[in-house]
Short mmCIF file of C-alpha atoms in Angstrom, two decimals:
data_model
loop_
_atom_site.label_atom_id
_atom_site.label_comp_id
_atom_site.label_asym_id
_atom_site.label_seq_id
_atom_site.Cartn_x
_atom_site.Cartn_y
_atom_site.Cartn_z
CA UNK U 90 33.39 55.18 -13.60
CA UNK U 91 34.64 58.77 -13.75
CA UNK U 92 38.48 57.32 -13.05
CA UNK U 93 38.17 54.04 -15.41
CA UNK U 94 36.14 55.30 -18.52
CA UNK U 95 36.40 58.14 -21.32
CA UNK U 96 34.18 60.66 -19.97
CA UNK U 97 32.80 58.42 -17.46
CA UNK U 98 31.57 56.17 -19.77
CA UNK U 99 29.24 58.69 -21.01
CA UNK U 100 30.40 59.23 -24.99
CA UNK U 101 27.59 58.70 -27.32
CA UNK U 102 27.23 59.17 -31.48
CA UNK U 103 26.18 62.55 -32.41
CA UNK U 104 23.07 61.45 -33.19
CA UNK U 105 22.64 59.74 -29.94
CA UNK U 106 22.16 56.40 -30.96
CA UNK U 107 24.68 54.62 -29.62
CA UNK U 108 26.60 54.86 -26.55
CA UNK U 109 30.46 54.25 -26.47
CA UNK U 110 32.39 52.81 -23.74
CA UNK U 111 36.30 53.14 -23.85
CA UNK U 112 38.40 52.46 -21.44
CA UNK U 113 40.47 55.73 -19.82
CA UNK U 114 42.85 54.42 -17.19
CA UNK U 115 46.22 52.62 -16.39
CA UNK U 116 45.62 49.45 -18.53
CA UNK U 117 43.57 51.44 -20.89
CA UNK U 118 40.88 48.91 -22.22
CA UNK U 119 42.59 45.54 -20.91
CA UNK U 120 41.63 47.21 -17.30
CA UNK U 121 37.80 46.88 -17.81
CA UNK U 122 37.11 44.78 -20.58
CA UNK U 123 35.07 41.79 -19.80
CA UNK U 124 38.07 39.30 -19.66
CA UNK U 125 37.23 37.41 -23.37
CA UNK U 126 40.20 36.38 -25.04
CA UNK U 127 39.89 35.18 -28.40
CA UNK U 128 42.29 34.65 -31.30
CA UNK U 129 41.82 36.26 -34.90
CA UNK U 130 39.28 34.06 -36.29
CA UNK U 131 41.74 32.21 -39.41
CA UNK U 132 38.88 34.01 -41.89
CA UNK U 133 39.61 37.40 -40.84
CA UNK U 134 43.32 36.46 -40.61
CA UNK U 135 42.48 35.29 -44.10
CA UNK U 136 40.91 38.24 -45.58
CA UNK U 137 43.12 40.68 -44.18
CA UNK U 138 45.75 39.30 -45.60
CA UNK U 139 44.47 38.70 -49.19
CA UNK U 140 41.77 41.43 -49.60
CA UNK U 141 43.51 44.79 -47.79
CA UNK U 142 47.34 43.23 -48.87
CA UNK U 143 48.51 42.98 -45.01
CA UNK U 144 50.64 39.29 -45.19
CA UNK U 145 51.42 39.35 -41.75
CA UNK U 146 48.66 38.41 -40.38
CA UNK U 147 48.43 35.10 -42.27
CA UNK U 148 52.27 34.52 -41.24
CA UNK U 149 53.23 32.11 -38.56
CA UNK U 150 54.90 35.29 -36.73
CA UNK U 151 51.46 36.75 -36.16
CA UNK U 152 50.43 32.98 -34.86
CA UNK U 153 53.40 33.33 -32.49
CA UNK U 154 52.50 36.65 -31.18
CA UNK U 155 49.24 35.61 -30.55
CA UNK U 156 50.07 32.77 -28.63
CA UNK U 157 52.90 34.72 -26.96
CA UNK U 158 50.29 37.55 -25.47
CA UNK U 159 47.93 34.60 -24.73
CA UNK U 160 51.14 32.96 -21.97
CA UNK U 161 51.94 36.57 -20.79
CA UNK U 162 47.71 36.94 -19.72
CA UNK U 163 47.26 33.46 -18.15
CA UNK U 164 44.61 32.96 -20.65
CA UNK U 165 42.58 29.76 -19.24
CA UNK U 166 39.94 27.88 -21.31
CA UNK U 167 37.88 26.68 -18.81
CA UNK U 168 35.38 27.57 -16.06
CA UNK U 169 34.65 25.83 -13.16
CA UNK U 170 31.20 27.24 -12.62
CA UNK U 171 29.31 29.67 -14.59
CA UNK U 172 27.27 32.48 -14.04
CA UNK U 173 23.50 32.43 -14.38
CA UNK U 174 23.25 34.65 -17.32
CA UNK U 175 26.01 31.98 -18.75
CA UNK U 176 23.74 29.04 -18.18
CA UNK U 177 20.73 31.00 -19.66
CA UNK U 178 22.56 30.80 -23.34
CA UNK U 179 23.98 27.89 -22.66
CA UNK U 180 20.81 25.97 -21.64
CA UNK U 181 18.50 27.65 -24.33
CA UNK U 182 21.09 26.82 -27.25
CA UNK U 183 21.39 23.28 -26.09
CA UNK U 184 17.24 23.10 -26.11
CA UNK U 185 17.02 24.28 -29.50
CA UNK U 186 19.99 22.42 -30.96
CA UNK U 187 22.17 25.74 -31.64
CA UNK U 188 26.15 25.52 -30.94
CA UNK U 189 27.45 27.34 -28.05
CA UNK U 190 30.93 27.75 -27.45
CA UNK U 191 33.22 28.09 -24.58
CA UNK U 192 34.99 31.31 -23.96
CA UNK U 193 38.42 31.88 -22.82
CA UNK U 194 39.15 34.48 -20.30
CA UNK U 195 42.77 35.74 -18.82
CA UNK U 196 42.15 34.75 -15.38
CA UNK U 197 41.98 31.44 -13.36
CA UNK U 198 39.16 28.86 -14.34
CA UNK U 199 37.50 29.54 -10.95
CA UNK U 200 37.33 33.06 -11.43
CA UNK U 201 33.91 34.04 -10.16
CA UNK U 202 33.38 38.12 -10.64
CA UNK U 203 31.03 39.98 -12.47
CA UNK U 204 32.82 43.38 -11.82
CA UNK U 205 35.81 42.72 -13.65
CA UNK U 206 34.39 45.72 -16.11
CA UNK U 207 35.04 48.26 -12.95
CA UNK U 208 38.28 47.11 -12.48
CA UNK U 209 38.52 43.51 -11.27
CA UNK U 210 38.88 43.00 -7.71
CA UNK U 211 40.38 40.33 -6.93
CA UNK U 212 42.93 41.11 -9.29
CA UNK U 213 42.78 37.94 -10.64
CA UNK U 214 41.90 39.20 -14.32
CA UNK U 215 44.96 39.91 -15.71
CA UNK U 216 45.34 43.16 -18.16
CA UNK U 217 48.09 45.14 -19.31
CA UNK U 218 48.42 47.10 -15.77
CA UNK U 219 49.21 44.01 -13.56
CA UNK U 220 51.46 42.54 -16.68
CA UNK U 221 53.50 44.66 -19.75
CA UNK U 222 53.07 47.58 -17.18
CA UNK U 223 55.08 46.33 -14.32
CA UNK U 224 57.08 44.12 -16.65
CA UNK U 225 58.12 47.81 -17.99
CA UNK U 226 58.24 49.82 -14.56
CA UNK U 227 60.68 46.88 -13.45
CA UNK U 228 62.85 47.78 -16.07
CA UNK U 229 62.92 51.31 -15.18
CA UNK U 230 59.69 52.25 -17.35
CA UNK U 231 58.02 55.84 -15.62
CA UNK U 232 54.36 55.93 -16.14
CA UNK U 233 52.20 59.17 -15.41
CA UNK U 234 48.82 58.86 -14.55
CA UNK U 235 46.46 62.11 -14.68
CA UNK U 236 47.84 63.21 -17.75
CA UNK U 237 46.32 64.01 -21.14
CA UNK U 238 48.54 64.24 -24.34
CA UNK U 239 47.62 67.34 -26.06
CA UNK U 240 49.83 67.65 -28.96
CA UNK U 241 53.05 65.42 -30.62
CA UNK U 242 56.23 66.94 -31.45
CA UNK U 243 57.97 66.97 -34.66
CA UNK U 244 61.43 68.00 -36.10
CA UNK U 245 61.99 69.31 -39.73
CA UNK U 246 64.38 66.57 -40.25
CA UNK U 247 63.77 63.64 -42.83
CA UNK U 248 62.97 60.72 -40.44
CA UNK U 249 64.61 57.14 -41.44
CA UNK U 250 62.42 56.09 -44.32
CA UNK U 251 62.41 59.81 -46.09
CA UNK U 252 59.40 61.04 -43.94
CA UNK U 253 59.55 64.98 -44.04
CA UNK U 254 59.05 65.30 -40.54
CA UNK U 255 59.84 62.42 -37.84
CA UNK U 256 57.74 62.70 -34.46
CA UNK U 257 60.36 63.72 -31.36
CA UNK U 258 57.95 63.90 -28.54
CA UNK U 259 54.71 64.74 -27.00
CA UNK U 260 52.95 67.66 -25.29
CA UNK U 261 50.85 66.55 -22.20
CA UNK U 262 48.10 68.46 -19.58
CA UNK U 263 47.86 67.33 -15.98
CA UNK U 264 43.86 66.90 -15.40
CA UNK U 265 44.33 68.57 -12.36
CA UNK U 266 43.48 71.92 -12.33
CA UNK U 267 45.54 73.35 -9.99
CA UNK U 268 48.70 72.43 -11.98
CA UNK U 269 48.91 74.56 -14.91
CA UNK U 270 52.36 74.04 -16.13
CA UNK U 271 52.41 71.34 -19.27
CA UNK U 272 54.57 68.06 -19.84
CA UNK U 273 57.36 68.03 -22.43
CA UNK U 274 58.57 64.65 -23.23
CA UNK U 275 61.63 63.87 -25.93
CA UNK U 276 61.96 60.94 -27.26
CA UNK U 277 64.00 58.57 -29.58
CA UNK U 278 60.66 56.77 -30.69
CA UNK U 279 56.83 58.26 -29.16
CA UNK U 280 53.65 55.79 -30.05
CA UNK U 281 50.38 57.21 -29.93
CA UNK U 282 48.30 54.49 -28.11
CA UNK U 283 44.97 56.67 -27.67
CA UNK U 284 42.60 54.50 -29.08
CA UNK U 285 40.22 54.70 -31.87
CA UNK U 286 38.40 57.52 -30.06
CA UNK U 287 41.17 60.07 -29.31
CA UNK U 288 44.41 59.28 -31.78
CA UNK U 289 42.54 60.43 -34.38
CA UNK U 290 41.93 63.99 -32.02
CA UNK U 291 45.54 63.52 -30.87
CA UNK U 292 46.84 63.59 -34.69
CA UNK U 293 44.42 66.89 -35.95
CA UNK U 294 45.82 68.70 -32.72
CA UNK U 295 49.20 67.78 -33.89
CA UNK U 296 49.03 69.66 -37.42
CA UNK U 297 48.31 66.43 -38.96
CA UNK U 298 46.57 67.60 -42.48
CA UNK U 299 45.55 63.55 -43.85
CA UNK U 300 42.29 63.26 -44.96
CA UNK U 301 42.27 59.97 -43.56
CA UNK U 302 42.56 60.56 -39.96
CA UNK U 303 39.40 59.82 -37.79
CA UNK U 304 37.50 57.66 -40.61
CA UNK U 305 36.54 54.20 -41.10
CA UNK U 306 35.68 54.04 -37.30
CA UNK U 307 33.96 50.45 -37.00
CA UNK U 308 32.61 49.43 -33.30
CA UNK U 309 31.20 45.68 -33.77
CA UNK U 310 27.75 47.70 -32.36
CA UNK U 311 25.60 45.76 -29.47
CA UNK U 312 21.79 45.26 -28.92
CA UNK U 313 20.29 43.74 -25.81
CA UNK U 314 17.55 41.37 -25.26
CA UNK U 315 16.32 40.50 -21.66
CA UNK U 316 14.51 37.59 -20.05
CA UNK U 317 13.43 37.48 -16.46
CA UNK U 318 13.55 34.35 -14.46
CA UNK U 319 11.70 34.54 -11.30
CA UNK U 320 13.50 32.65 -8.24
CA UNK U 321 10.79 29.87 -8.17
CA UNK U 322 11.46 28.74 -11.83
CA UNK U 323 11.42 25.26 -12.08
CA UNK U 324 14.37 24.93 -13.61
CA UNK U 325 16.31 23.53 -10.86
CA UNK U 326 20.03 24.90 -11.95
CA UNK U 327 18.50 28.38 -12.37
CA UNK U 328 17.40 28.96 -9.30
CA UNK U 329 19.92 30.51 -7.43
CA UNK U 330 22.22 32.98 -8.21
CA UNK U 331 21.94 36.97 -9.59
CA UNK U 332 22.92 38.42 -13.31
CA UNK U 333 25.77 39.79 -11.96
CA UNK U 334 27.75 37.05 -10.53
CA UNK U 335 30.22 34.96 -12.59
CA UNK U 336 31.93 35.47 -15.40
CA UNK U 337 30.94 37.90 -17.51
CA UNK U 338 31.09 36.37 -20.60
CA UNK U 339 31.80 32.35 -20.74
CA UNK U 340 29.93 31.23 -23.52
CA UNK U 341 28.86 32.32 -26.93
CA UNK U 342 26.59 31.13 -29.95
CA UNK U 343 26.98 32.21 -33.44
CA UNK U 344 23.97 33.07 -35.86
CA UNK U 345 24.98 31.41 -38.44
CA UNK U 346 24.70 33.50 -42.03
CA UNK U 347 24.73 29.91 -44.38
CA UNK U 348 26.30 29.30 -47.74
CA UNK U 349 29.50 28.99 -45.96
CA UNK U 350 29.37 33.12 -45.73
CA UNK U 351 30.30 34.52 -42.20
CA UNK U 352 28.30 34.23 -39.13
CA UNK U 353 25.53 37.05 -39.20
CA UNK U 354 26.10 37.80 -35.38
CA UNK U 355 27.67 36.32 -31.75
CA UNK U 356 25.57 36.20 -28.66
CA UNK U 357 27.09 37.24 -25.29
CA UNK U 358 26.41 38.37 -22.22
CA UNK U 359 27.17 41.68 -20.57
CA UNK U 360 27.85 43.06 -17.71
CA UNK U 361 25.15 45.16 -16.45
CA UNK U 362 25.52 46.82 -13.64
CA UNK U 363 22.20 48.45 -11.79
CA UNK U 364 22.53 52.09 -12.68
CA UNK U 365 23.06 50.63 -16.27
CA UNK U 366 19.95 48.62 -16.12
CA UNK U 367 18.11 51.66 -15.46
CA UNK U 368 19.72 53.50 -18.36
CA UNK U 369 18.40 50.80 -20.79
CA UNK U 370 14.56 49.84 -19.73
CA UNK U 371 12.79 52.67 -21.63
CA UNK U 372 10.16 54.61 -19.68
CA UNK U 373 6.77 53.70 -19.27
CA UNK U 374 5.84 55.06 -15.50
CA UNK U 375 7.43 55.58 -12.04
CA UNK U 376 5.41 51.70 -11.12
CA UNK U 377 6.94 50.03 -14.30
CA UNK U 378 10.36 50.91 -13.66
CA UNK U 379 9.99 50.14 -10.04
CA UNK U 380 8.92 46.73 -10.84
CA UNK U 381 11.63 46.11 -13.52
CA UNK U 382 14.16 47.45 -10.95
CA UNK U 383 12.91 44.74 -8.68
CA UNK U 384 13.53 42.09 -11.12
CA UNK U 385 17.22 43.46 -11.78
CA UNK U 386 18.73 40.67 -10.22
CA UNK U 387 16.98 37.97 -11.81
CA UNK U 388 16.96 40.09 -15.56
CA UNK U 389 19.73 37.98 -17.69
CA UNK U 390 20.39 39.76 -20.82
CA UNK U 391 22.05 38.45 -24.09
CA UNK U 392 23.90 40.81 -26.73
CA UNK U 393 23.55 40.78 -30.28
CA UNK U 394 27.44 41.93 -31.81
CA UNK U 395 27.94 42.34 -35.30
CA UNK U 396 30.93 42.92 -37.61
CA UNK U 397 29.87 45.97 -39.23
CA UNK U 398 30.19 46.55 -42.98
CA UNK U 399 29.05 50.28 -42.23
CA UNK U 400 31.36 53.15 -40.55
CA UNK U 401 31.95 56.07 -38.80
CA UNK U 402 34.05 59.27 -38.37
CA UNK U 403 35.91 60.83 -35.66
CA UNK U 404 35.52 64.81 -36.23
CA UNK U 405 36.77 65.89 -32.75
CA UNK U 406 36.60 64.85 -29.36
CA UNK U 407 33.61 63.45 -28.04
CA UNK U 408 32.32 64.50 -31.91
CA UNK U 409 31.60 60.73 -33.58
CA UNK U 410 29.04 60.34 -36.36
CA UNK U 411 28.26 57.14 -36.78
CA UNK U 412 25.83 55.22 -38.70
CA UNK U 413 24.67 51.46 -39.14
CA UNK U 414 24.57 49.83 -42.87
CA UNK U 415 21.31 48.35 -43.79
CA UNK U 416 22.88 45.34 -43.50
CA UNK U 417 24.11 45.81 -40.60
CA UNK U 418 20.83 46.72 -38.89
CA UNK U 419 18.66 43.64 -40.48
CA UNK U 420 21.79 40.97 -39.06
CA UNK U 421 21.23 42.74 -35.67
CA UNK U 422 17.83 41.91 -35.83
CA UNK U 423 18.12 38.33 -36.55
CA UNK U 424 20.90 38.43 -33.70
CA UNK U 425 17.60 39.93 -31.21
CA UNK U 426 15.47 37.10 -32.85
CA UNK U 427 17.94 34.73 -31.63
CA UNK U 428 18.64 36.03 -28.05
CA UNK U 429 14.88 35.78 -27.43
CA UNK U 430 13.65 32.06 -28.68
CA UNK U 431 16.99 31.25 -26.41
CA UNK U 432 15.58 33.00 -23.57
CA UNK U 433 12.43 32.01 -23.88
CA UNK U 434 13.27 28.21 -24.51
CA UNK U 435 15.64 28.53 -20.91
CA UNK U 436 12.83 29.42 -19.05
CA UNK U 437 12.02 33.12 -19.03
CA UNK U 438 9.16 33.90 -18.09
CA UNK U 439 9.16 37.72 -19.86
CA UNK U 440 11.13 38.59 -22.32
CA UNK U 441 11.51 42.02 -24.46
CA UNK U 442 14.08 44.22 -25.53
CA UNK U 443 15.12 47.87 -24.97
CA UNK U 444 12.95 49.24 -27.30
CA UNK U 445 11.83 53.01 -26.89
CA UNK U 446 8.06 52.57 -27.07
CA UNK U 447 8.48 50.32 -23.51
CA UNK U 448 7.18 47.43 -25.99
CA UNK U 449 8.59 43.61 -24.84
#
């Protein structure tokens, strides 16, 4: 965790609500994301390009590039056999008549790891380090790993469109702490790929002065509910198999909002690895969380994600404020109402959530 995530994967809101995970390796992201690959919804595409004046994205060009990155990743749309937590929503949306939709992953259709979010490995999943990466390196491309970019460079000239300064470079740390000399790169063009986290940190550490820089931070925030299905359930196609094998996320259902308005939430599935697990179940006594710990394997959980109308603000590293709209918080809600009846109509024989008073 320490080598693939920001901080270990350890970054939380000020207020320590919410904990972030961002990706902090070779591949950045696309090396421990959860393999989904899904297109700009044609409403989003939409709204973007009417609402914030941004054309592109309703052009055919940005259909193109889509469908270009989508060849590059081997993005499949099937799945020969999915995981248990997989056939939990599927099963329970079927039951109660919801849709549930197939997910398309960049990997083979028999791709059968629930890992992939510690770096996959089989190396099957394919991210930007086993594609762009050694596309570039074969043309010559250097990368260096265990480096930090500290500060950008500028010149005093007028850049190409009239800017008054025009970025010439970068400024970078080893994070080894033996090697104290510093990294200075020229360049014709530099691109600050840092993330939503740490360009903003990156920019302010540059002399940057916009009052812009670090705000509207959006994070489609998650909330988990969990059902346990004991090994002698009778339903016969859940009776084998642990939460984290298979695909990590192969199917999703949308909560639908009505009056043709956008869906009030999408249900997935996570990865959730056993030290995570024990993060989340709040504490009731050393017995209770020895029990649930027992039941790990057999614990599927479903997400609630929501497009948030509410923000955030990036004041300095590891520094993120961050707070849900009202909205927000009441379509999350519905989302958790949703995960349960669909855990409950699968099977479960428990369900709850991760609330703080131990409460299912």
């Amino acid at each position: 965790m320490s080598q693939l995530y920001e901080r270990g994967g350890f970054v939380s809101t000020l207020s320590g609500s919410g904990l972030l995970l961002a990706g902090s390796t070779v591949g950045g992201g696309s090396a421990v994301n959860w393999s989904a690959c899904i297109k700009t919804p044609e409403s989003v595409r939409g709204e973007w390009a009417g609402a914030h004046g941004l054309p592109l994205f309703a052009s055919p060009d940005y259909t193109a590039a889509m469908d270009a990155v989508f060849k590059r990743l081997g993005v499949t749309s099937g799945c020969e056999e999915e995981g248990i937590q997989n056939k939990v929503l599927r099963k329970g949306c079927e039951k109660l008549g919801y849709k549930v939709e197939p997910v398309s992953r960049n990997s083979s259709e028999g791709h059968f790891c629930g890992s992939c979010g510690y770096g996959c490995r089989t190396g099957d999943k394919r991210g930007t380090d086993t594609t762009w990466l050694v596309d570039a390196v074969a043309r010559d491309a250097v990368i260096l790993t265990g480096c930090k970019a500290e500060k950008l460079l500028f010149s005093d000239a007028a850049g190409a469109r009239g800017n008054k300064k025009r970025c010439v470079g970068v400024v970078a740390t080893s994070s080894n702490p033996a090697i104290a000399r510093k990294l200075e790169v020229r360049a014709k063009v530099t691109v600050s790929a840092c993330g939503s986290l740490l360009t903003p940190v990156l920019l302010r550490g540059s002399g940057l002065k916009n009052p812009h820089i670090g705000k509207n931070l959006h994070l489609h925030p998650i909330a988990m509910a969990w059902g346990y299905f004991p090994p002698d359930t009778p339903v016969p196609d859940l009776q084998k198999g642990k939460m984290y094998e298979g695909g990590i996320i192969t199917s999703l259902h949308k909560v639908e909002a009505g009056d043709g308005l956008p869906h009030r939430a999408i249900l997935e599935t996570p990865l959730m690895g056993v030290a995570a697990a024990g993060t989340q179940f709040p504490w009731v006594s050393g017995r209770d969380m020895k029990e649930r710990m027992l039941k790990y394997g057999r614990t599927v959980h479903i997400f609630s994600l929501v497009r948030d109308r509410g923000s955030g603000t990036v004041h300095d590293e590891r520094r993120i404020a961050y707070h849900m709209d009202p909205a927000d918080r009441e379509n999350q809600r519905e989302g958790l109402r949703r995960a349960l009846r669909i855990l409950v109509a699968a099977g479960a024989t428990e369900v709850g959530t991760h609330r703080s008073t131990g409460r299912a």
